[in-house]
Short mmCIF file of C-alpha atoms in Angstrom, two decimals:
data_model
loop_
_atom_site.label_atom_id
_atom_site.label_comp_id
_atom_site.label_asym_id
_atom_site.label_seq_id
_atom_site.Cartn_x
_atom_site.Cartn_y
_atom_site.Cartn_z
CA MET B 1 129.08 97.83 99.06
CA LYS B 2 131.24 96.52 101.88
CA ASN B 3 129.61 98.51 103.90
CA LEU B 4 126.36 96.75 105.55
CA VAL B 5 124.98 99.91 106.79
CA LYS B 6 125.27 101.71 102.83
CA THR B 7 123.93 98.69 101.77
CA SER B 8 120.72 97.90 103.22
CA LYS B 9 119.75 101.39 102.59
CA VAL B 10 119.90 100.90 98.86
CA ILE B 11 118.35 97.73 99.04
CA ALA B 12 115.64 99.22 101.63
CA ALA B 13 115.34 102.83 98.51
CA GLU B 14 115.55 100.20 95.62
CA LEU B 15 112.28 98.88 97.48
CA ARG B 16 110.87 102.09 97.85
CA GLN B 17 111.41 103.01 94.26
CA ALA B 18 109.36 99.81 93.17
CA GLU B 19 106.20 100.51 95.58
CA ARG B 20 106.40 104.34 93.78
CA SER B 21 106.56 102.78 90.53
CA ILE B 22 104.19 100.63 90.76
CA ASN B 23 101.77 104.27 92.45
CA LEU B 24 101.98 105.56 89.61
CA ALA B 25 101.18 103.52 87.21
CA ALA B 26 98.35 102.14 88.37
CA ARG B 27 96.91 106.05 88.70
CA ASP B 28 98.45 106.14 85.09
CA THR B 29 95.83 103.27 84.28
CA ALA B 30 92.94 105.06 86.07
CA GLN B 31 93.71 108.40 84.91
CA PHE B 32 93.75 106.75 81.04
CA LEU B 33 90.51 104.72 82.05
CA LEU B 34 88.73 108.05 83.29
CA THR B 35 89.40 109.18 79.72
CA THR B 36 88.57 106.73 77.77
CA LEU B 37 84.85 107.22 80.07
CA ASP B 38 84.53 111.21 79.17
CA ALA B 39 85.92 110.26 75.39
CA THR B 40 82.46 108.08 74.64
CA GLU B 41 80.45 109.71 76.64
CA ALA B 42 81.69 113.37 75.07
CA HIS B 43 82.14 111.58 71.64
CA GLU B 44 78.32 109.95 72.07
CA LEU B 45 80.59 106.51 71.24
CA SER B 46 78.48 103.12 71.93
CA PRO B 47 79.36 101.81 74.86
CA ALA B 48 80.06 98.30 73.10
CA MET B 49 82.58 100.47 71.24
CA SER B 50 84.66 101.07 74.60
CA HIS B 51 83.83 98.08 76.32
CA ARG B 52 87.17 95.65 75.86
CA THR B 53 89.09 98.60 75.94
CA ILE B 54 87.61 99.43 79.44
CA LYS B 55 87.70 95.50 80.48
CA ALA B 56 91.32 95.63 80.04
CA THR B 57 92.62 98.91 81.22
CA ILE B 58 90.21 97.62 84.56
CA GLY B 59 91.99 94.26 84.30
CA ALA B 60 95.46 96.08 83.69
CA LEU B 61 94.45 98.63 87.11
CA SER B 62 93.05 95.18 89.53
CA ALA B 63 96.79 93.78 88.90
CA LEU B 64 98.85 96.52 89.55
CA ALA B 65 96.17 96.38 93.11
CA GLU B 66 97.21 93.12 93.28
CA SER B 67 101.08 94.31 92.73
CA GLN B 68 100.74 96.72 95.26
CA SER B 69 99.50 94.41 97.85
CA GLN B 70 102.37 91.59 97.22
CA MET B 71 104.63 94.05 97.31
CA ALA B 72 103.47 95.51 100.10
CA ILE B 73 102.76 92.50 102.66
CA ARG B 74 105.62 89.93 100.97
CA ALA B 75 109.10 92.14 99.72
CA HIS B 76 108.93 94.72 103.03
CA THR B 77 109.08 91.90 105.94
CA SER B 78 111.21 89.25 103.53
CA ALA B 79 113.82 92.15 103.72
CA GLU B 80 113.56 93.07 106.80
CA ALA B 81 113.84 89.77 107.80
CA ALA B 82 116.89 89.22 106.39
CA GLY B 83 117.72 92.52 107.90
CA ARG B 84 117.14 91.52 111.29
CA GLU B 85 118.88 88.58 110.72
CA LEU B 86 121.89 90.64 109.91
CA GLY B 87 121.61 93.00 112.59
CA LEU B 88 120.62 95.57 111.20
CA ASP B 89 118.55 97.91 113.23
CA VAL B 90 115.75 100.38 112.29
CA THR B 91 118.23 103.28 111.18
CA ALA B 92 120.38 101.85 109.77
CA TRP B 93 117.35 100.97 107.04
CA GLY B 94 115.72 104.01 106.83
CA GLY B 95 113.43 104.19 109.84
CA SER B 96 111.57 106.81 108.67
CA ALA B 97 109.67 104.84 105.69
CA PRO B 98 105.90 103.47 105.64
CA LYS B 99 105.65 99.59 106.47
CA PRO B 100 102.54 98.13 106.20
CA SER B 101 100.26 97.69 109.21
CA THR B 102 100.32 93.71 111.33
CA ALA B 103 96.68 93.96 110.68
CA MET B 104 97.25 93.98 107.00
CA LEU B 105 99.84 90.94 107.14
CA GLU B 106 97.71 89.60 109.94
CA GLU B 107 94.82 89.69 106.96
CA SER B 108 96.73 88.43 104.33
CA MET B 109 97.87 85.59 106.42
CA ALA B 110 94.46 84.75 106.62
CA ALA B 111 93.40 84.89 103.55
CA ALA B 112 96.21 82.18 102.28
#
């Protein structure tokens, strides 16, 4: 990877792939939760029977949502700062890539 522009595009693509993976995991986990709730209702199972599964699934969804938030705020910000230090412009990063909003970044900094 001797060409800096090519390297930066590879890094940006992998960052976006990681974000997509987290989004897909959250979608699949939410679908699992809905299926569990539907099965409980359809088979008239006691809600207490599926309580632990539902609680664990909601915990997993919360962790995935937090992961996505951290990815959007920290990884994008850090990667872009490193890119600027290397002299890369928005074209080198694949300019149309989604980036976290300034409001989201400020909100995160206020919470920290």
